[in-house]
Amino acid sequence: MTSVLFQPTWKRQKRQLRRVIYINLILSVSMDSPSDRFHQQPSQMCPFELYRNLPDSNSTSHRFSPGSLASHPLFGPLMHPSSASQRWGSFHQRQGLFPELLVDDDVSEEDVFGRREFSVGATPSSQCCAGDKGQDSAHEPEDWNQNFARVKRLRINSALRNEEEVGREGKKGRKNGASVKIDERKRAEQGNRRQSREGRKRQRQELKLQLEETRGKLLELQRKVWRVYGGQANEEKEGEEEQEDEALNLDEVADMFSNDNEPLISAGFSPPRCSSKKNNENIQNGNPGIIPGETSMDLDLELNGDQVWLGCSLVRGEWESTEGGQKFAQALKQELASVVAQVIDRVVRLYAETDPSSVTSATVPQETGVAMDLNSKRRQRSDTVARVVEQVEALPLITKSPQDKRAPIAQSGQKDLLLPQSNPSLAPLPQPLLPALFPPRSKDHFLPSYPPDNPVPLPLLHYTMQNLFARSLSSLPLNKDCLSEPFMDFRSHNAVFPPLSLLGQLDPSLPDRARDGGMRGGGAGMVDGADAALYLAAGKAKKNYILTLACFLNHLHSQEGLSPCHLKKAKLMFFYSRYPSSSTLKTFFPDVKFNRCVTSQLIKWFSNFREFFYIQMERFARQAAREGLASARERALRLGRDSELYRILNMHYNKSNDYQVPERFVEVSEVALREFFSAIQSGRDADPCWKKAIYKIISKLDSPVPDSFRLPGCPTDTYRMG
DNA sequence: TTTCCGCCTG
DNA sequence: CAGGCGGAAA
């Protein structure tokens, strides 16, 4: 029901999200964008604003008014010693991304900004990462052209100056040289080159100085903002719920995960974030120098207790306005979403790893094979991605104390999570991941940027992640044994996934309906119903986080291929419908991504079910026909719940015997049995297609499949379980 | 698409 | 041997 109900919303959100992603994309690759990432259209962004503003920038010239974005330098990125280089790397990427921006200048960009200064620190991975981020940027903001034109002008000016110098040299040479010798000319050229090099060097130094100066100013500004924010943060967080309907909604971010064609998130892409602590420390120690080999990802996320520093594109004027807080709240949300996305992505990637040998339990491999729809580019990025995620993972590891006894549930979650691992054929779980995913549910922070006053419903995450794992696993070409009984068993699932009671216990805001209504069956088959209940029941503030995961789950739910659980469900469906149409199948397997193969497979399953069914009917009908005594014959044609035929049918379609065989199926079976019997008795079985008539009769006896089958996963029998 | 048939596996 | 599955035929 979850998927069916909310799919349209997600689709709508998907569109919005593409927009959001695009905006983030632009921001992430921007050298410096003064634009408000949440309210500003991409076309209004000026990636090179900083350099345009450089000449007239001084400590007093920054007047920030919310309206005049063009004069707003971005302070966040410049906070970081390596930011310039990173952005330079981004600029390179943009060249790749937006080839129309490339200019045929014989003066390279490095000549303007300084090759060394800007290339140091821009590791290949950062460039790769940044570049891949933008692969979807089809619509290019026109302003980029303008900005690039400015850069180009700068470059051209530089070139012209050099040419002037060269020309002066040349004139001198002509004036003095009555007899011009070749070696002299060569010497002159060398001198010219040297001079032009020196000119460029000077320019570089000037620019560098300007950059440093600006950086210092921005640092100062950022500190001010930091102080201002220190008092606001908590209010921001508290007011978050009321702000949900405004501006960017995390729901939108959430839908990133459900976008099949968007590998960015799954590849670890995140909006531009602020810095690793190390970098900031360097800055604050007055060491803004570029650190070679420093982390190449601009993880602009500073965690300091409960304070979260977002050196994003908010500017001071906006901070001071009433909107600033809201924007910060939105920024927080986005941060969270992106980090969660990274973690989830990592988990999925690790679980998608089909080669167990490549996943070691001791380390999180950075180059794990990717069994999902990961392309090679993504592989190239994985190094950077891994670094980012490791930073994320490291935090919970730090915050969690091993002897923390306050989190029995989270720990049980870990244990549950490890359950598949008990099967030796399954890839072992990377241990370091676990604490990051399931830290103690307490005041410990799950993720660095999560508002402490509104803790992530960790059990929700725990809960959803379990499902996620189950479904990821079930969709993988793993050894059948991993997925069949007891792993796929409802009851064992019940033991493995105790989510809703947990949730109810942990989240009092959940109504009882969510606790026992949807989960009355208590089996894993109801977990998606639980998702729905959660979605409906959870508070608005939590909705975003739940939905973030739910969307991702939906993405996973739409798995290709059918799992043993689906076979089980199909068999149970056979109790109601012997001849389901393909549309019926689609209705009752909402968690299956239908394609031709899957559809025919499902149809084939039902065909096999019928085959078995009719074989048994014929067999018992013939057996009854052989009965001499009418009373025995009558008994043989009855399908009591203690009869052999019933046992066989139940064994076949309801192997684990956890579903109450519906009375209707017993009736239909009796009808079929009698039809077969009468056909045999009357000798109609001589006709090669004598069964067709019986099939036709039986096909009309289909009854509606219960709604519980509409949920993804295996249905549960309330009769038996309740 | 459905049914029949045969093969393979646990 | 039961049951799943694939291929051929209708």
XYZ file of C-alpha atoms (C1' of nucleotides) in Angstrom:
742
model
C 0.000 0.000 0.000
C 2.857 2.279 0.739
C 4.186 2.340 -2.723
C 0.823 2.537 -4.312
C -0.329 5.358 -2.170
C 2.668 7.523 -2.266
C 4.129 6.881 -5.592
C 2.483 9.844 -7.261
C 3.795 12.127 -4.581
C 7.217 10.808 -5.038
C 7.044 11.191 -8.706
C 6.101 14.757 -8.265
C 8.857 15.197 -5.805
C 11.229 13.573 -8.144
C 10.786 16.376 -10.561
C 11.292 18.942 -7.880
C 14.272 17.086 -6.692
C 15.931 17.133 -9.980
C 15.735 20.838 -9.659
C 17.183 20.749 -6.199
C 19.897 18.418 -7.253
C 20.692 20.654 -10.096
C 20.963 23.621 -7.854
C 23.202 21.733 -5.547
C 25.199 20.618 -8.463
C 25.804 24.097 -9.577
C 26.728 25.098 -6.093
C 28.982 22.200 -5.620
C 31.024 23.001 -8.631
C 30.935 26.703 -8.235
C 34.107 28.407 -7.343
C 32.158 30.705 -5.208
C 28.570 31.355 -5.421
C 27.051 34.207 -3.535
C 23.680 32.971 -4.381
C 21.276 31.618 -1.940
C 21.250 27.981 -2.700
C 17.710 27.630 -1.627
C 16.013 30.567 -3.101
C 18.181 31.454 -5.952
C 17.682 30.162 -9.371
C 20.691 28.625 -10.986
C 20.706 31.286 -13.596
C 21.395 33.865 -10.976
C 24.518 32.246 -9.780
C 27.857 33.753 -10.434
C 30.449 31.104 -10.013
C 33.274 33.486 -10.537
C 31.944 36.292 -8.508
C 34.826 36.242 -6.160
C 37.338 36.988 -8.797
C 35.222 39.656 -10.246
C 35.026 41.276 -6.886
C 38.581 40.807 -5.989
C 40.017 44.106 -7.140
C 37.762 46.266 -5.076
C 37.335 44.050 -2.138
C 38.413 45.306 1.187
C 37.395 44.727 4.690
C 34.827 47.471 4.719
C 33.476 47.212 1.272
C 31.292 44.232 1.909
C 27.897 45.500 2.421
C 25.502 42.658 2.430
C 21.996 43.289 1.689
C 19.739 40.400 0.918
C 18.820 41.851 -2.374
C 22.142 42.607 -3.927
C 23.478 39.204 -4.435
C 25.999 40.273 -6.948
C 28.035 41.918 -4.262
C 27.924 38.955 -1.954
C 31.050 36.990 -1.824
C 30.754 33.519 -0.596
C 32.633 33.080 2.546
C 32.175 29.417 3.168
C 34.364 27.894 0.542
C 37.115 30.347 1.123
C 37.322 29.268 4.676
C 39.279 26.311 3.610
C 42.882 26.320 2.747
C 42.302 24.057 -0.125
C 39.118 25.592 -1.223
C 40.669 27.542 -3.976
C 42.336 24.562 -5.375
C 39.239 22.539 -5.013
C 37.289 25.069 -6.783
C 39.914 25.267 -9.364
C 39.473 21.567 -9.732
C 35.822 22.186 -10.034
C 36.497 24.719 -12.655
C 38.350 22.191 -14.628
C 35.457 19.942 -14.271
C 33.151 22.575 -15.483
C 35.173 22.776 -18.565
C 34.416 19.198 -19.081
C 30.872 19.677 -18.121
C 30.203 22.715 -20.131
C 32.361 22.519 -23.139
C 30.665 25.517 -24.620
C 32.472 27.572 -22.062
C 35.834 26.607 -23.333
C 37.723 29.352 -25.039
C 40.480 29.006 -27.502
C 42.896 31.050 -25.562
C 46.515 30.375 -25.827
C 46.781 31.739 -22.350
C 45.712 29.031 -20.059
C 43.646 29.557 -16.986
C 46.632 28.648 -14.946
C 48.355 31.666 -16.289
C 45.804 33.827 -14.665
C 45.274 32.147 -11.385
C 48.511 30.441 -10.937
C 48.967 26.918 -11.879
C 50.765 25.730 -8.864
C 48.656 27.463 -6.331
C 45.486 26.188 -7.770
C 46.431 22.789 -8.788
C 48.029 21.740 -5.578
C 45.512 20.023 -3.476
C 43.201 19.372 -6.305
C 43.696 15.715 -6.316
C 42.477 13.697 -9.212
C 39.811 12.236 -7.085
C 38.402 15.564 -6.191
C 38.341 16.581 -9.744
C 36.866 13.371 -10.753
C 34.266 13.629 -8.129
C 33.359 17.152 -8.879
C 33.226 16.447 -12.511
C 30.994 13.524 -12.273
C 28.684 15.450 -10.150
C 27.799 17.596 -13.006
C 27.155 15.052 -15.600
C 23.520 15.773 -15.558
C 23.804 19.454 -15.990
C 22.059 19.766 -19.231
C 20.699 23.219 -18.809
C 23.452 25.648 -18.338
C 22.863 28.944 -16.608
C 23.581 31.679 -19.016
C 25.280 33.705 -16.385
C 28.044 31.246 -16.364
C 28.871 32.407 -19.778
C 29.020 35.920 -18.523
C 31.183 34.974 -15.646
C 33.370 32.979 -17.790
C 33.582 35.918 -20.121
C 34.899 37.952 -17.244
C 37.514 35.412 -16.555
C 38.296 35.328 -20.173
C 38.655 39.089 -20.257
C 41.032 38.840 -17.390
C 43.000 36.309 -19.228
C 42.981 38.299 -22.409
C 44.137 41.369 -20.564
C 46.904 39.353 -19.127
C 47.828 38.102 -22.526
C 47.668 41.568 -24.006
C 49.912 42.908 -21.344
C 52.364 40.216 -22.072
C 52.156 40.967 -25.735
C 52.802 44.622 -25.055
C 55.852 43.711 -23.135
C 56.946 41.488 -25.908
C 56.282 44.223 -28.399
C 58.321 46.741 -26.480
C 61.141 44.324 -26.353
C 60.835 43.735 -30.018
C 60.947 47.460 -30.816
C 64.011 47.857 -28.709
C 65.526 45.043 -30.522
C 64.772 46.611 -33.906
C 66.068 50.002 -32.792
C 69.356 48.712 -31.563
C 69.909 45.933 -33.945
C 71.279 47.091 -37.239
C 72.743 43.690 -37.707
C 70.368 41.233 -36.253
C 71.823 37.908 -35.545
C 69.909 34.801 -34.972
C 71.331 34.030 -31.589
C 70.646 37.536 -30.459
C 67.097 37.169 -31.530
C 66.941 33.981 -29.651
C 68.304 35.656 -26.645
C 65.785 38.412 -27.031
C 63.007 35.909 -27.283
C 64.229 34.188 -24.220
C 64.267 37.485 -22.443
C 60.809 38.220 -23.639
C 59.611 34.921 -22.426
C 61.293 35.468 -19.157
C 59.688 38.840 -18.856
C 56.289 37.539 -19.777
C 56.739 34.784 -17.274
C 57.663 37.313 -14.678
C 54.647 39.357 -15.612
C 52.430 36.418 -15.170
C 54.162 35.571 -11.985
C 53.486 39.050 -10.732
C 49.912 38.723 -11.712
C 49.658 35.462 -9.974
C 51.147 36.910 -6.877
C 48.806 39.841 -7.013
C 45.856 37.608 -7.419
C 47.111 35.378 -4.737
C 47.468 38.295 -2.395
C 44.007 39.433 -3.230
C 42.742 36.000 -2.635
C 44.439 35.762 0.696
C 43.135 39.129 1.651
C 39.639 38.234 0.690
C 39.936 34.975 2.419
C 40.984 36.669 5.589
C 38.044 39.003 5.360
C 35.727 36.188 4.759
C 37.150 34.313 7.632
C 36.464 37.249 9.828
C 32.996 37.508 8.481
C 32.411 33.858 8.955
C 33.479 34.037 12.525
C 30.998 36.779 13.075
C 28.303 34.696 11.555
C 29.416 31.840 13.646
C 28.975 33.868 16.755
C 25.620 35.099 15.628
C 24.572 31.632 14.788
C 25.699 30.272 18.125
C 22.701 31.849 19.750
C 20.343 31.093 16.975
C 20.996 27.511 16.324
C 18.692 26.054 18.853
C 15.886 28.316 17.896
C 16.442 27.341 14.336
C 16.137 23.741 15.164
C 13.079 24.197 17.253
C 11.433 26.201 14.596
C 12.231 23.644 12.033
C 8.900 21.964 12.071
C 7.064 25.111 11.275
C 9.338 25.858 8.426
C 8.823 22.679 6.674
C 6.443 23.876 4.117
C 8.668 26.628 3.054
C 11.417 26.680 0.584
C 13.220 23.473 0.101
C 11.643 20.497 1.623
C 13.618 17.548 2.587
C 10.994 15.465 0.989
C 12.419 16.641 -2.198
C 15.854 15.651 -1.205
C 14.503 12.362 -0.143
C 13.308 11.619 -3.553
C 16.788 11.808 -4.851
C 17.107 8.255 -3.830
C 14.256 7.077 -5.863
C 15.586 8.519 -9.006
C 16.831 5.780 -11.162
C 18.688 8.020 -13.471
C 20.436 9.970 -10.854
C 23.611 8.334 -9.814
C 24.862 11.369 -8.040
C 23.434 10.710 -4.702
C 24.156 7.115 -4.779
C 27.651 7.938 -5.745
C 28.121 9.921 -2.660
C 27.376 13.235 -4.119
C 26.406 15.803 -1.665
C 25.684 19.441 -1.775
C 28.617 21.641 -1.125
C 29.460 21.276 2.408
C 31.784 22.784 4.700
C 34.937 21.751 5.927
C 36.648 19.101 7.720
C 37.698 20.244 11.082
C 41.289 19.980 10.199
C 40.960 22.496 7.496
C 39.168 24.912 9.668
C 41.752 24.577 12.322
C 44.352 25.431 9.848
C 42.435 28.462 8.905
C 41.900 29.514 12.401
C 45.521 29.069 13.183
C 46.173 31.604 10.557
C 47.475 29.070 8.184
C 45.429 29.489 5.116
C 48.026 27.920 2.971
C 47.126 25.154 0.706
C 47.909 21.830 2.138
C 48.960 19.362 -0.465
C 47.429 16.036 0.000
C 44.768 17.418 2.181
C 41.435 15.846 1.769
C 40.224 16.737 -1.610
C 36.579 16.714 -0.854
C 35.345 19.950 0.437
C 33.451 18.440 3.225
C 32.356 21.747 4.544
C 30.885 20.368 7.622
C 32.137 21.467 10.902
C 30.914 19.651 13.894
C 31.470 21.187 17.200
C 29.274 19.727 19.818
C 25.789 20.650 18.951
C 26.864 23.357 16.671
C 26.888 22.796 13.070
C 28.701 25.073 10.856
C 27.409 25.393 7.427
C 29.719 27.388 5.342
C 27.306 27.346 2.552
C 26.077 30.090 0.449
C 24.179 32.037 3.001
C 25.477 35.487 3.357
C 25.509 37.674 6.304
C 22.733 39.938 5.220
C 20.492 36.983 4.897
C 21.589 35.626 8.163
C 20.534 38.742 9.855
C 17.223 38.768 8.155
C 14.432 36.630 9.418
C 14.834 34.355 6.478
C 18.333 33.520 7.450
C 17.324 31.212 10.203
C 14.938 29.411 8.009
C 17.519 29.016 5.401
C 19.881 27.664 7.893
C 17.295 25.190 9.010
C 16.793 24.155 5.446
C 20.482 23.920 4.979
C 20.653 21.706 8.012
C 18.034 19.466 6.597
C 19.800 19.245 3.366
C 23.010 18.441 5.067
C 21.353 15.673 6.923
C 19.714 14.312 3.868
C 22.897 14.230 1.954
C 24.815 12.564 4.714
C 22.093 10.012 5.200
C 22.123 9.466 1.500
C 25.783 8.790 1.600
C 25.496 6.351 4.416
C 22.603 4.550 2.863
C 24.299 4.468 -0.426
C 27.334 3.028 1.119
C 25.392 0.359 2.881
C 23.594 -0.581 -0.241
C 26.707 -0.638 -2.229
C 28.339 -2.856 0.277
C 25.390 -5.144 0.305
C 25.198 -5.091 -3.383
C 28.655 -6.410 -3.470
C 28.193 -9.868 -4.802
C 31.711 -10.981 -4.412
C 32.124 -11.798 -0.753
C 35.835 -12.006 -1.019
C 36.160 -8.365 -1.805
C 34.323 -7.264 1.264
C 36.421 -7.732 4.266
C 35.093 -7.370 7.680
C 38.005 -5.408 8.921
C 37.977 -2.530 6.543
C 35.518 -0.738 4.461
C 36.811 -1.237 1.016
C 36.971 1.889 -0.956
C 36.738 0.151 -4.207
C 33.966 -2.225 -3.509
C 32.483 -3.639 -6.566
C 29.153 -2.232 -7.339
C 26.418 -4.593 -8.206
C 23.716 -2.073 -8.643
C 23.504 0.391 -11.433
C 26.854 1.886 -10.808
C 28.864 2.869 -13.724
C 32.543 3.020 -14.095
C 32.666 6.712 -13.425
C 31.161 6.024 -10.135
C 33.870 3.579 -9.487
C 36.395 6.253 -10.158
C 34.705 8.396 -7.647
C 34.512 5.797 -5.016
C 37.781 6.809 -3.532
C 36.514 10.249 -2.833
C 33.163 8.961 -1.844
C 34.681 6.568 0.557
C 36.621 9.333 2.132
C 33.528 11.369 2.585
C 31.595 8.521 4.009
C 34.371 7.535 6.240
C 34.328 10.959 7.689
C 30.677 10.549 8.272
C 31.128 7.141 9.692
C 33.899 8.200 11.914
C 31.736 10.554 13.888
C 29.338 8.034 15.333
C 32.269 5.867 16.053
C 33.655 8.596 18.112
C 30.474 9.439 19.883
C 29.569 5.921 20.678
C 31.081 4.437 23.720
C 31.438 0.709 23.508
C 30.017 0.156 26.941
C 26.987 2.182 26.226
C 24.216 0.148 27.715
C 21.566 2.644 26.949
C 21.004 1.278 23.537
C 19.896 -2.268 23.754
C 17.648 -1.850 20.812
C 20.210 -0.405 18.586
C 22.490 -3.165 19.574
C 19.894 -5.698 18.835
C 19.565 -3.963 15.566
C 23.125 -4.671 14.921
C 22.641 -8.199 15.842
C 19.692 -8.430 13.575
C 21.594 -6.875 10.884
C 24.181 -9.467 11.230
C 21.742 -12.218 10.850
C 22.294 -12.717 7.171
C 25.888 -12.901 7.953
C 25.322 -16.045 9.839
C 25.078 -17.616 6.494
C 28.599 -18.240 5.382
C 27.742 -17.668 1.784
C 26.765 -14.124 2.448
C 29.202 -11.368 2.264
C 30.210 -10.410 5.730
C 29.168 -7.057 6.909
C 31.835 -4.509 7.107
C 32.056 -3.976 10.790
C 33.000 -0.347 10.866
C 29.791 0.418 9.155
C 27.588 -0.837 11.858
C 28.147 1.723 14.522
C 27.676 4.388 11.953
C 24.406 2.975 10.893
C 23.071 1.941 14.181
C 24.577 3.978 16.876
C 23.004 3.853 20.253
C 19.699 5.527 20.223
C 20.257 8.024 22.895
C 21.549 11.480 22.872
C 24.404 10.372 20.798
C 24.237 11.888 17.460
C 23.621 9.703 14.608
C 24.911 12.100 12.100
C 26.966 15.140 12.632
C 24.518 17.654 11.399
C 21.480 16.225 12.946
C 19.684 18.602 15.231
C 20.226 17.215 18.675
C 16.913 18.383 19.915
C 15.129 16.421 17.330
C 17.077 13.259 17.213
C 16.855 11.104 14.209
C 14.399 8.401 14.900
C 17.164 5.942 14.964
C 14.853 3.037 15.408
C 13.190 4.171 12.267
C 16.433 4.077 10.524
C 17.257 0.831 12.094
C 13.922 -0.483 11.125
C 14.032 0.728 7.616
C 17.551 -0.271 7.090
C 16.733 -3.773 8.054
C 14.079 -3.896 5.466
C 16.403 -2.303 3.093
C 18.926 -4.987 3.707
C 16.387 -7.710 3.456
C 15.164 -6.408 0.169
C 18.550 -5.659 -1.157
C 19.569 -9.134 -0.334
C 16.498 -10.682 -1.716
C 17.034 -8.918 -4.966
C 20.538 -10.066 -5.317
C 21.628 -13.170 -7.084
C 22.690 -14.792 -3.912
C 22.630 -18.343 -2.946
C 19.081 -19.381 -2.548
C 19.830 -20.744 0.851
C 20.521 -17.306 2.073
C 17.070 -16.211 1.290
C 14.896 -19.200 1.640
C 13.783 -20.611 4.911
C 14.263 -19.585 7.519
C 15.459 -16.250 6.334
C 12.465 -15.691 4.207
C 10.184 -17.165 6.709
C 7.589 -14.820 8.050
C 8.029 -15.860 11.582
C 11.708 -15.638 11.557
C 11.206 -12.280 10.004
C 9.037 -11.474 12.847
C 11.926 -12.181 15.045
C 14.342 -10.400 12.852
C 12.256 -7.352 12.244
C 10.523 -6.246 15.340
C 10.283 -2.767 14.128
C 6.941 -1.330 14.896
C 6.687 -2.315 18.456
C 10.088 -0.846 18.764
C 8.970 2.242 17.075
C 5.975 2.585 19.189
C 8.108 2.110 22.180
C 10.606 4.593 21.084
C 8.439 7.067 19.418
C 5.392 7.827 21.489
C 4.076 10.007 18.752
C 3.172 6.926 16.854
C -0.405 6.020 17.413
C -1.382 2.582 18.423
C -2.728 1.972 15.022
C 0.748 2.018 13.712
C 1.893 -0.252 16.418
C -0.532 -3.036 16.276
C -2.861 -2.288 13.428
C -0.581 -2.716 10.531
C 1.612 -5.150 12.292
C -1.007 -7.413 13.658
C 0.345 -10.141 11.583
C 3.702 -9.300 12.963
C 5.495 -10.669 9.989
C 7.903 -9.161 7.620
C 5.215 -9.021 5.077
C 3.734 -6.175 6.918
C 6.797 -4.099 7.116
C 5.742 -1.988 4.239
C 2.411 -1.516 5.771
C 4.329 -0.398 8.736
C 6.144 2.011 6.527
C 2.859 3.420 5.500
C 1.621 3.604 9.014
C 4.791 5.263 10.020
C 4.551 7.674 7.257
C 1.076 8.619 8.193
C 1.570 8.603 11.864
C 4.925 10.119 12.443
C 5.138 13.723 13.243
C 5.742 16.190 10.572
C 9.262 16.778 11.660
C 10.051 13.143 11.425
C 8.235 12.729 8.220
C 11.083 14.050 6.246
C 13.532 11.651 7.671
C 11.214 8.756 7.364
C 10.377 9.696 3.875
C 13.977 10.078 3.006
C 14.455 6.487 3.839
C 11.117 5.396 2.564
C 11.805 6.898 -0.791
C 15.027 5.115 -0.936
C 13.345 1.951 0.073
C 10.838 2.451 -2.606
C 13.691 2.692 -4.972
C 14.962 -0.555 -3.663
C 11.557 -2.063 -3.526
C 11.238 -1.707 -7.206
C 13.643 -4.461 -7.572
C 14.267 -6.322 -10.702
C 13.619 -9.973 -10.521
C 11.589 -11.994 -8.112
C 12.658 -13.246 -4.784
C 11.719 -16.454 -3.003
C 9.480 -14.289 -0.936
C 7.608 -13.341 -4.051
C 7.243 -16.979 -4.943
C 5.818 -17.578 -1.555
C 3.413 -14.769 -1.912
C 2.391 -15.926 -5.341
C 1.650 -19.341 -3.976
C -0.506 -17.888 -1.277
C -2.232 -15.782 -3.853
C -3.067 -18.936 -5.671
C -5.407 -19.760 -2.823
C -7.543 -16.928 -4.090
C -6.757 -16.557 -7.715
C -5.785 -19.374 -9.989
C -5.818 -17.231 -13.062
C -4.571 -13.783 -12.103
C -4.244 -11.299 -14.869
C -0.998 -9.498 -15.389
C -2.597 -6.336 -14.078
C -3.614 -8.189 -10.975
C -0.098 -9.364 -10.552
C 1.166 -5.859 -10.904
C -1.295 -4.745 -8.296
C -0.280 -7.360 -5.823
C 3.414 -7.172 -6.400
C 3.967 -3.473 -6.000
C 7.505 -4.035 -4.899
C 8.466 -5.647 -8.138
C 9.674 -3.675 -11.051
C 7.735 -5.280 -13.809
C 9.319 -5.942 -17.101
C 8.661 -8.565 -19.656
C 10.838 -11.074 -17.974
C 9.359 -10.589 -14.538
C 5.820 -10.642 -15.818
C 6.266 -13.836 -17.728
C 8.039 -15.330 -14.792
C 5.115 -14.569 -12.537
C 2.699 -15.905 -15.086
C 4.795 -18.962 -15.429
C 4.681 -19.436 -11.708
C 0.935 -19.419 -11.703
C 0.966 -21.742 -14.637
C 3.101 -24.106 -12.652
C 0.813 -23.736 -9.681
C -2.156 -24.660 -11.826
C -0.229 -27.496 -13.305
C 0.441 -28.926 -9.914
C -3.089 -28.255 -8.808
C -4.703 -29.989 -11.744
C -2.312 -32.895 -11.592
C -3.321 -33.491 -8.020
C -6.993 -33.085 -8.842
C -6.787 -35.566 -11.633
C -4.796 -37.946 -9.541
C -7.275 -37.917 -6.694
C -10.234 -37.952 -9.054
C -8.898 -41.067 -10.697
C -8.239 -42.527 -7.313
C -11.834 -41.801 -6.331
C -13.040 -43.246 -9.605
C -11.258 -46.428 -8.756
C -13.084 -46.616 -5.477
C -15.698 -49.220 -5.720
C -17.772 -48.140 -2.811
C -19.917 -45.079 -3.287
C -19.328 -43.995 0.266
C -15.575 -44.228 -0.111
C -15.843 -42.434 -3.410
C -17.817 -39.674 -1.813
C -15.285 -39.405 0.904
C -12.491 -39.236 -1.610
C -14.219 -36.394 -3.381
C -14.454 -34.368 -0.226
C -11.661 -32.107 0.610
C -11.673 -32.096 4.335
C -8.923 -30.287 6.122
C -7.651 -33.606 7.276
C -7.649 -35.170 3.856
C -4.560 -36.179 2.005
C -5.284 -33.914 -0.905
C -5.684 -30.977 1.386
C -2.415 -31.783 3.036
C -0.650 -31.996 -0.283
C -2.101 -28.734 -1.523
C -1.349 -26.978 1.693
C 2.132 -28.366 1.608
C 2.688 -27.066 -1.840
C 1.210 -23.608 -1.637
C 1.660 -22.947 2.012
C 4.733 -24.861 2.889
C 5.498 -23.155 6.151
C 1.856 -23.595 7.031
C 1.652 -20.109 8.413
C -1.300 -19.114 6.350
C -4.802 -20.251 6.900
C -6.005 -21.907 3.719
C -9.121 -19.995 2.782
C -12.331 -21.923 2.717
C -12.954 -20.715 -0.754
C -9.899 -22.544 -1.987
C -11.128 -25.743 -0.408
C -14.433 -25.292 -2.193
C -12.801 -24.612 -5.514
C -10.593 -27.609 -5.071
C -13.601 -29.775 -4.415
C -15.282 -28.438 -7.524
C -12.212 -29.233 -9.562
C -11.949 -32.645 -8.023
C -15.548 -33.436 -8.850
C -15.218 -32.097 -12.332
C -12.250 -34.297 -12.942
C -14.025 -37.195 -11.407
C -17.141 -36.776 -13.494
C -15.079 -36.334 -16.647
C -13.217 -39.507 -15.905
C -16.362 -41.332 -14.995
C -18.060 -40.299 -18.173
C -15.027 -41.154 -20.258
C -14.552 -37.612 -21.435
C -10.897 -37.938 -20.583
C -10.478 -39.719 -23.846
C -10.685 -36.355 -25.491
C -7.164 -34.909 -25.669
C -8.419 -31.555 -24.519
C -10.901 -32.762 -21.987
C -9.226 -30.727 -19.273
C -9.925 -27.488 -21.031
C -13.528 -27.488 -19.952
C -12.512 -28.015 -16.366
C -9.951 -25.254 -16.608
C -12.630 -22.972 -17.844
C -14.854 -23.757 -14.925
C -12.102 -23.281 -12.439
C -10.991 -20.065 -14.012
C -14.356 -18.600 -13.224
C -14.045 -19.417 -9.590
C -11.356 -16.932 -8.808
C -12.050 -14.841 -5.792
C -10.617 -11.448 -4.989
C -7.259 -11.480 -3.388
C -7.256 -9.872 0.043
C -5.923 -6.402 0.349
C -3.151 -7.570 2.591
C -1.553 -9.002 -0.514
C -1.300 -5.566 -1.976
C 1.490 -4.754 0.373
C 4.971 -5.486 -0.676
C 6.535 -8.447 0.927
C 4.813 -11.534 2.107
C 1.317 -11.363 3.418
C 0.549 -12.632 6.819
C -2.435 -14.455 8.039
C -4.246 -12.497 10.639
C -6.355 -15.512 11.373
C -3.381 -17.488 12.427
C -1.133 -14.802 13.699
C -3.726 -12.708 15.390
C 0.190 -17.107 -23.323
C -0.617 -21.629 -21.814
C 0.305 -26.302 -21.481
C 3.065 -30.231 -21.762
C 7.207 -32.506 -21.160
C 11.532 -33.536 -19.472
C 15.592 -32.433 -16.893
C 17.916 -31.187 -12.749
C 18.514 -30.642 -7.909
C 17.965 -31.101 -3.007
C 10.544 -38.133 -5.190
C 8.901 -33.364 -5.051
C 9.302 -29.302 -7.024
C 11.382 -25.801 -9.856
C 12.415 -24.543 -14.266
C 13.260 -24.205 -19.243
C 12.004 -25.320 -23.783
C 8.840 -26.874 -27.254
C 4.457 -26.907 -28.997
C -0.155 -25.455 -29.336
